PDB file of C-alpha atoms in Angstrom:
ATOM      1  CA  MET P 243     105.347  79.294  83.211  1.00  0.00           C
ATOM      2  CA  GLN P 244     108.083  80.295  80.786  1.00  0.00           C
ATOM      3  CA  VAL P 245     107.981  84.000  80.006  1.00  0.00           C
ATOM      4  CA  GLU P 246     107.198  83.561  76.309  1.00  0.00           C
ATOM      5  CA  THR P 247     104.330  81.142  76.849  1.00  0.00           C
ATOM      6  CA  ARG P 248     102.899  83.014  79.823  1.00  0.00           C
ATOM      7  CA  GLN P 249     103.201  86.314  77.967  1.00  0.00           C
ATOM      8  CA  ALA P 250     101.489  84.781  74.937  1.00  0.00           C
ATOM      9  CA  LEU P 251      98.549  83.701  77.083  1.00  0.00           C
ATOM     10  CA  ILE P 252      98.321  87.062  78.859  1.00  0.00           C
ATOM     11  CA  ILE P 253      98.424  88.922  75.541  1.00  0.00           C
ATOM     12  CA  TRP P 254      95.746  86.556  74.231  1.00  0.00           C
ATOM     13  CA  ILE P 255      93.490  87.185  77.248  1.00  0.00           C
ATOM     14  CA  ARG P 256      93.868  90.961  76.919  1.00  0.00           C
ATOM     15  CA  THR P 257      93.382  91.182  73.164  1.00  0.00           C
ATOM     16  CA  PHE P 258      90.549  88.664  73.347  1.00  0.00           C
ATOM     17  CA  GLY P 259      88.752  90.787  75.954  1.00  0.00           C
ATOM     18  CA  LEU P 260      89.262  93.940  73.926  1.00  0.00           C
ATOM     19  CA  THR P 261      88.059  92.305  70.715  1.00  0.00           C
ATOM     20  CA  MET P 262      85.064  90.826  72.523  1.00  0.00           C
ATOM     21  CA  ALA P 263      84.175  94.322  73.782  1.00  0.00           C
ATOM     22  CA  VAL P 264      84.324  95.629  70.202  1.00  0.00           C
ATOM     23  CA  TYR P 265      82.175  92.695  69.097  1.00  0.00           C
ATOM     24  CA  MET P 266      79.566  93.429  71.784  1.00  0.00           C
ATOM     25  CA  ALA P 267      79.476  97.120  70.841  1.00  0.00           C
ATOM     26  CA  LEU P 268      79.021  96.308  67.151  1.00  0.00           C
ATOM     27  CA  LEU P 269      76.435  93.679  68.043  1.00  0.00           C
ATOM     28  CA  ALA P 270      74.450  96.284  69.963  1.00  0.00           C
ATOM     29  CA  ALA P 271      74.686  98.650  66.997  1.00  0.00           C
ATOM     30  CA  ALA P 272      73.609  95.894  64.619  1.00  0.00           C
ATOM     31  CA  THR P 273      70.621  95.021  66.803  1.00  0.00           C
ATOM     32  CA  ARG P 274      69.567  98.657  66.872  1.00  0.00           C
ATOM     33  CA  ALA P 275      70.056  99.005  63.101  1.00  0.00           C
ATOM     34  CA  LEU P 276      67.757  96.046  62.522  1.00  0.00           C
ATOM     35  CA  THR P 277      64.810  97.910  64.003  1.00  0.00           C
ATOM     36  CA  SER P 278      65.623 101.565  63.560  1.00  0.00           C
ATOM     37  CA  MET P 279      67.259 101.917  60.146  1.00  0.00           C
ATOM     38  CA  GLY P 280      65.654 101.710  56.743  1.00  0.00           C
ATOM     39  CA  ALA P 281      67.073  99.497  54.027  1.00  0.00           C
ATOM     40  CA  SER P 282      70.375 100.983  52.866  1.00  0.00           C
ATOM     41  CA  PRO P 283      74.000  99.959  52.265  1.00  0.00           C
ATOM     42  CA  LEU P 284      74.891 101.525  55.632  1.00  0.00           C
ATOM     43  CA  ARG P 285      72.335  99.353  57.430  1.00  0.00           C
ATOM     44  CA  THR P 286      73.753  96.255  55.753  1.00  0.00           C
ATOM     45  CA  ALA P 287      77.287  97.248  56.759  1.00  0.00           C
ATOM     46  CA  VAL P 288      76.275  97.909  60.368  1.00  0.00           C
ATOM     47  CA  ILE P 289      74.458  94.572  60.620  1.00  0.00           C
ATOM     48  CA  LEU P 290      77.380  92.645  59.143  1.00  0.00           C
ATOM     49  CA  ALA P 291      80.073  94.538  61.081  1.00  0.00           C
ATOM     50  CA  PRO P 292      80.176  92.151  64.122  1.00  0.00           C
ATOM     51  CA  ILE P 293      81.445  89.396  61.830  1.00  0.00           C
ATOM     52  CA  LEU P 294      84.906  91.005  61.707  1.00  0.00           C
ATOM     53  CA  PRO P 295      85.678  91.003  65.456  1.00  0.00           C
ATOM     54  CA  GLY P 296      83.945  87.622  65.695  1.00  0.00           C
ATOM     55  CA  LEU P 297      86.420  86.138  63.230  1.00  0.00           C
ATOM     56  CA  ALA P 298      89.264  88.057  64.867  1.00  0.00           C
ATOM     57  CA  LEU P 299      88.604  86.108  68.097  1.00  0.00           C
ATOM     58  CA  ILE P 300      89.387  82.914  66.218  1.00  0.00           C
ATOM     59  CA  GLY P 301      92.500  84.424  64.629  1.00  0.00           C
ATOM     60  CA  LEU P 302      93.805  85.644  67.996  1.00  0.00           C
ATOM     61  CA  THR P 303      93.334  82.190  69.494  1.00  0.00           C
ATOM     62  CA  VAL P 304      95.111  80.458  66.611  1.00  0.00           C
ATOM     63  CA  ARG P 305      98.006  82.916  66.921  1.00  0.00           C
ATOM     64  CA  ALA P 306      98.267  82.303  70.675  1.00  0.00           C
ATOM     65  CA  TYR P 307      98.284  78.543  70.017  1.00  0.00           C
ATOM     66  CA  GLY P 308     101.294  78.977  67.746  1.00  0.00           C
ATOM     67  CA  ARG P 309     103.197  80.933  70.401  1.00  0.00           C
ATOM     68  CA  CYS P 310     102.722  78.477  73.267  1.00  0.00           C
ATOM     69  CA  ASP P 311     104.776  75.405  74.131  1.00  0.00           C
ATOM     70  CA  GLU P 312     103.628  71.836  73.547  1.00  0.00           C
ATOM     71  CA  PHE P 313     101.969  71.234  76.929  1.00  0.00           C
ATOM     72  CA  ILE P 314      99.963  74.468  76.788  1.00  0.00           C
ATOM     73  CA  ARG P 315      98.996  73.619  73.197  1.00  0.00           C
ATOM     74  CA  LEU P 316      97.719  70.271  74.414  1.00  0.00           C
ATOM     75  CA  ARG P 317      95.671  72.048  77.088  1.00  0.00           C
ATOM     76  CA  MET P 318      94.263  74.436  74.484  1.00  0.00           C
ATOM     77  CA  LEU P 319      93.253  71.522  72.267  1.00  0.00           C
ATOM     78  CA  ARG P 320      91.674  69.806  75.267  1.00  0.00           C
ATOM     79  CA  ALA P 321      89.779  72.998  76.107  1.00  0.00           C
ATOM     80  CA  ALA P 322      88.566  73.272  72.510  1.00  0.00           C
ATOM     81  CA  ALA P 323      87.473  69.620  72.532  1.00  0.00           C
ATOM     82  CA  LEU P 324      85.548  70.086  75.776  1.00  0.00           C
ATOM     83  CA  ALA P 325      83.910  73.232  74.389  1.00  0.00           C
ATOM     84  CA  ALA P 326      82.831  71.269  71.297  1.00  0.00           C
ATOM     85  CA  MET P 327      81.376  68.487  73.435  1.00  0.00           C
ATOM     86  CA  VAL P 328      79.481  70.955  75.625  1.00  0.00           C
ATOM     87  CA  VAL P 329      78.000  72.498  72.474  1.00  0.00           C
ATOM     88  CA  ALA P 330      77.083  69.046  71.149  1.00  0.00           C
ATOM     89  CA  ALA P 331      75.348  68.194  74.421  1.00  0.00           C
ATOM     90  CA  PHE P 332      73.569  71.546  74.542  1.00  0.00           C
ATOM     91  CA  ALA P 333      72.399  71.254  70.925  1.00  0.00           C
ATOM     92  CA  LEU P 334      71.121  67.723  71.491  1.00  0.00           C
ATOM     93  CA  ILE P 335      69.263  68.564  74.700  1.00  0.00           C
ATOM     94  CA  TYR P 336      67.826  71.824  73.413  1.00  0.00           C
ATOM     95  CA  PHE P 337      66.603  70.197  70.197  1.00  0.00           C
ATOM     96  CA  PHE P 338      64.252  68.017  72.233  1.00  0.00           C
ATOM     97  CA  LEU P 339      63.312  70.866  74.552  1.00  0.00           C
ATOM     98  CA  GLU P 340      62.312  72.878  71.458  1.00  0.00           C
ATOM     99  CA  LEU P 341      60.001  70.045  70.462  1.00  0.00           C
ATOM    100  CA  LEU P 342      58.321  70.534  73.825  1.00  0.00           C
ATOM    101  CA  GLY P 343      57.751  74.212  73.164  1.00  0.00           C
ATOM    102  CA  LEU P 344      60.852  76.117  74.263  1.00  0.00           C
ATOM    103  CA  PRO P 345      61.676  79.062  71.971  1.00  0.00           C
ATOM    104  CA  HIS P 346      63.899  78.537  68.922  1.00  0.00           C
ATOM    105  CA  LEU P 347      67.474  79.690  69.534  1.00  0.00           C
ATOM    106  CA  SER P 348      69.770  81.322  66.994  1.00  0.00           C
ATOM    107  CA  THR P 349      72.907  79.406  66.033  1.00  0.00           C
ATOM    108  CA  ALA P 350      74.856  82.421  67.313  1.00  0.00           C
ATOM    109  CA  TRP P 351      74.459  80.830  70.752  1.00  0.00           C
ATOM    110  CA  ILE P 352      76.875  78.110  69.682  1.00  0.00           C
ATOM    111  CA  SER P 353      79.651  80.672  69.378  1.00  0.00           C
ATOM    112  CA  ASN P 354      78.834  82.092  72.810  1.00  0.00           C
ATOM    113  CA  ILE P 355      78.904  78.692  74.489  1.00  0.00           C
ATOM    114  CA  VAL P 356      82.184  77.713  72.809  1.00  0.00           C
ATOM    115  CA  TRP P 357      83.962  80.865  73.918  1.00  0.00           C
ATOM    116  CA  VAL P 358      82.644  80.788  77.481  1.00  0.00           C
ATOM    117  CA  VAL P 359      83.768  77.173  77.991  1.00  0.00           C
ATOM    118  CA  PHE P 360      87.109  77.653  76.207  1.00  0.00           C
ATOM    119  CA  VAL P 361      88.060  80.955  77.835  1.00  0.00           C
ATOM    120  CA  ALA P 362      87.086  79.718  81.302  1.00  0.00           C
ATOM    121  CA  GLN P 363      89.530  76.811  80.953  1.00  0.00           C
ATOM    122  CA  MET P 364      92.313  79.033  79.656  1.00  0.00           C
ATOM    123  CA  VAL P 365      91.871  81.556  82.465  1.00  0.00           C
ATOM    124  CA  ARG P 366      91.961  78.679  84.975  1.00  0.00           C
ATOM    125  CA  LEU P 367      95.140  77.347  83.385  1.00  0.00           C
ATOM    126  CA  LEU P 368      96.767  80.757  83.521  1.00  0.00           C
ATOM    127  CA  ALA P 369      95.665  81.407  87.094  1.00  0.00           C
ATOM    128  CA  THR P 370      96.349  78.005  88.656  1.00  0.00           C
ATOM    129  CA  GLY P 371      98.340  76.022  86.116  1.00  0.00           C
ATOM    130  CA  LYS P 372      95.743  73.207  86.298  1.00  0.00           C
TER     131      LYS P 372
ATOM    132  CA  MET Z 193     105.799  57.213  82.091  1.00  0.00           C
ATOM    133  CA  LYS Z 194     108.244  57.386  85.004  1.00  0.00           C
ATOM    134  CA  ASN Z 195     111.214  59.694  84.751  1.00  0.00           C
ATOM    135  CA  SER Z 196     114.202  60.882  86.714  1.00  0.00           C
ATOM    136  CA  VAL Z 197     113.877  64.527  85.723  1.00  0.00           C
ATOM    137  CA  PRO Z 198     113.184  65.701  89.321  1.00  0.00           C
ATOM    138  CA  ASN Z 199     116.356  63.982  90.584  1.00  0.00           C
ATOM    139  CA  LEU Z 200     118.530  65.237  87.728  1.00  0.00           C
ATOM    140  CA  ARG Z 201     117.192  68.746  88.217  1.00  0.00           C
ATOM    141  CA  ALA Z 202     117.752  68.597  91.980  1.00  0.00           C
ATOM    142  CA  GLU Z 203     121.339  67.392  91.478  1.00  0.00           C
ATOM    143  CA  ARG Z 204     122.017  70.636  89.667  1.00  0.00           C
ATOM    144  CA  GLY Z 205     120.175  72.750  92.213  1.00  0.00           C
ATOM    145  CA  TRP Z 206     117.731  74.002  89.622  1.00  0.00           C
ATOM    146  CA  THR Z 207     114.160  75.037  90.193  1.00  0.00           C
ATOM    147  CA  GLN Z 208     111.454  73.981  87.761  1.00  0.00           C
ATOM    148  CA  GLY Z 209     111.616  77.519  86.412  1.00  0.00           C
ATOM    149  CA  ASP Z 210     115.360  77.202  85.806  1.00  0.00           C
ATOM    150  CA  LEU Z 211     114.900  73.970  83.887  1.00  0.00           C
ATOM    151  CA  ALA Z 212     112.041  75.502  81.937  1.00  0.00           C
ATOM    152  CA  LYS Z 213     114.304  78.354  80.851  1.00  0.00           C
ATOM    153  CA  HIS Z 214     117.029  75.935  79.729  1.00  0.00           C
ATOM    154  CA  LEU Z 215     114.518  73.975  77.672  1.00  0.00           C
ATOM    155  CA  ARG Z 216     112.536  77.043  76.509  1.00  0.00           C
ATOM    156  CA  VAL Z 217     109.218  75.650  77.707  1.00  0.00           C
ATOM    157  CA  SER Z 218     106.802  76.729  80.429  1.00  0.00           C
ATOM    158  CA  ARG Z 219     107.270  75.835  84.086  1.00  0.00           C
ATOM    159  CA  GLN Z 220     103.901  74.133  83.894  1.00  0.00           C
ATOM    160  CA  THR Z 221     105.284  71.816  81.233  1.00  0.00           C
ATOM    161  CA  ILE Z 222     108.164  70.811  83.523  1.00  0.00           C
ATOM    162  CA  ASN Z 223     105.764  70.306  86.410  1.00  0.00           C
ATOM    163  CA  ALA Z 224     103.483  68.154  84.292  1.00  0.00           C
ATOM    164  CA  ILE Z 225     106.416  66.016  83.087  1.00  0.00           C
ATOM    165  CA  GLU Z 226     107.848  65.567  86.575  1.00  0.00           C
ATOM    166  CA  THR Z 227     104.507  64.535  88.053  1.00  0.00           C
ATOM    167  CA  GLY Z 228     103.836  62.118  85.195  1.00  0.00           C
ATOM    168  CA  ARG Z 229     100.800  64.030  83.958  1.00  0.00           C
ATOM    169  CA  TYR Z 230     102.399  64.660  80.590  1.00  0.00           C
ATOM    170  CA  ASP Z 231     104.787  62.669  78.427  1.00  0.00           C
ATOM    171  CA  PRO Z 232     107.029  65.030  76.449  1.00  0.00           C
ATOM    172  CA  SER Z 233     107.293  64.976  72.688  1.00  0.00           C
ATOM    173  CA  LEU Z 234     110.308  63.245  71.167  1.00  0.00           C
ATOM    174  CA  PRO Z 235     112.096  66.551  70.394  1.00  0.00           C
ATOM    175  CA  LEU Z 236     111.597  67.722  73.990  1.00  0.00           C
ATOM    176  CA  ALA Z 237     112.702  64.357  75.364  1.00  0.00           C
ATOM    177  CA  PHE Z 238     115.874  64.609  73.254  1.00  0.00           C
ATOM    178  CA  ALA Z 239     116.437  68.158  74.520  1.00  0.00           C
ATOM    179  CA  ILE Z 240     116.088  66.960  78.126  1.00  0.00           C
ATOM    180  CA  ALA Z 241     118.476  64.073  77.492  1.00  0.00           C
ATOM    181  CA  LYS Z 242     121.021  66.383  75.852  1.00  0.00           C
ATOM    182  CA  LEU Z 243     120.802  68.921  78.655  1.00  0.00           C
ATOM    183  CA  PHE Z 244     121.380  66.308  81.367  1.00  0.00           C
ATOM    184  CA  LYS Z 245     123.933  64.389  79.240  1.00  0.00           C
ATOM    185  CA  HIS Z 246     122.034  61.101  79.606  1.00  0.00           C
ATOM    186  CA  SER Z 247     120.283  58.873  77.107  1.00  0.00           C
ATOM    187  CA  ILE Z 248     116.498  59.122  76.810  1.00  0.00           C
ATOM    188  CA  GLU Z 249     116.207  55.548  78.130  1.00  0.00           C
ATOM    189  CA  GLU Z 250     118.131  56.492  81.250  1.00  0.00           C
ATOM    190  CA  ILE Z 251     115.790  59.374  82.005  1.00  0.00           C
ATOM    191  CA  PHE Z 252     112.420  57.973  80.910  1.00  0.00           C
ATOM    192  CA  GLN Z 253     111.194  54.518  81.841  1.00  0.00           C
ATOM    193  CA  PRO Z 254     107.884  53.015  80.649  1.00  0.00           C
TER     194      PRO Z 254
END
């Protein structure tokens, strides 16, 4: 892989992992604030805080897309399309499973599924080139 | 699309990495073009043709 493109993907993986760690930490804090803090501006800020790193994940990915060459961009688009289709399939299947009594899931799960499917494909591309 | 990129590259004794550097793309892009898994964009096809001093039609065949 050309240095610039490979470096762009490596930087993306690293910054993505770091930002995801920040997101998880803020998510844990927000979950705790939901049950342990009384109504206050601070509680609202803590609960909303995970939005920032969550959006940063998207920004980092868009920036990496702009730094890669055309073939890697195509692979990123393909990975995003597959992630969207996996989410569509999951949402369809789980809708009917909910009718049968499975617990209602938050829409936050959509974000989790998208990133797991997308990142897995990008890591595979970086590791094997396939 | 068939292409003669592997032959043209071999004539010059270049690796896929060397060609990638000349064209400022990833080695994976060169590999995908050479194996027919990816058809390059028009700008990249022109860059390949210019680098090898051939016309696009001479390098890429449908």
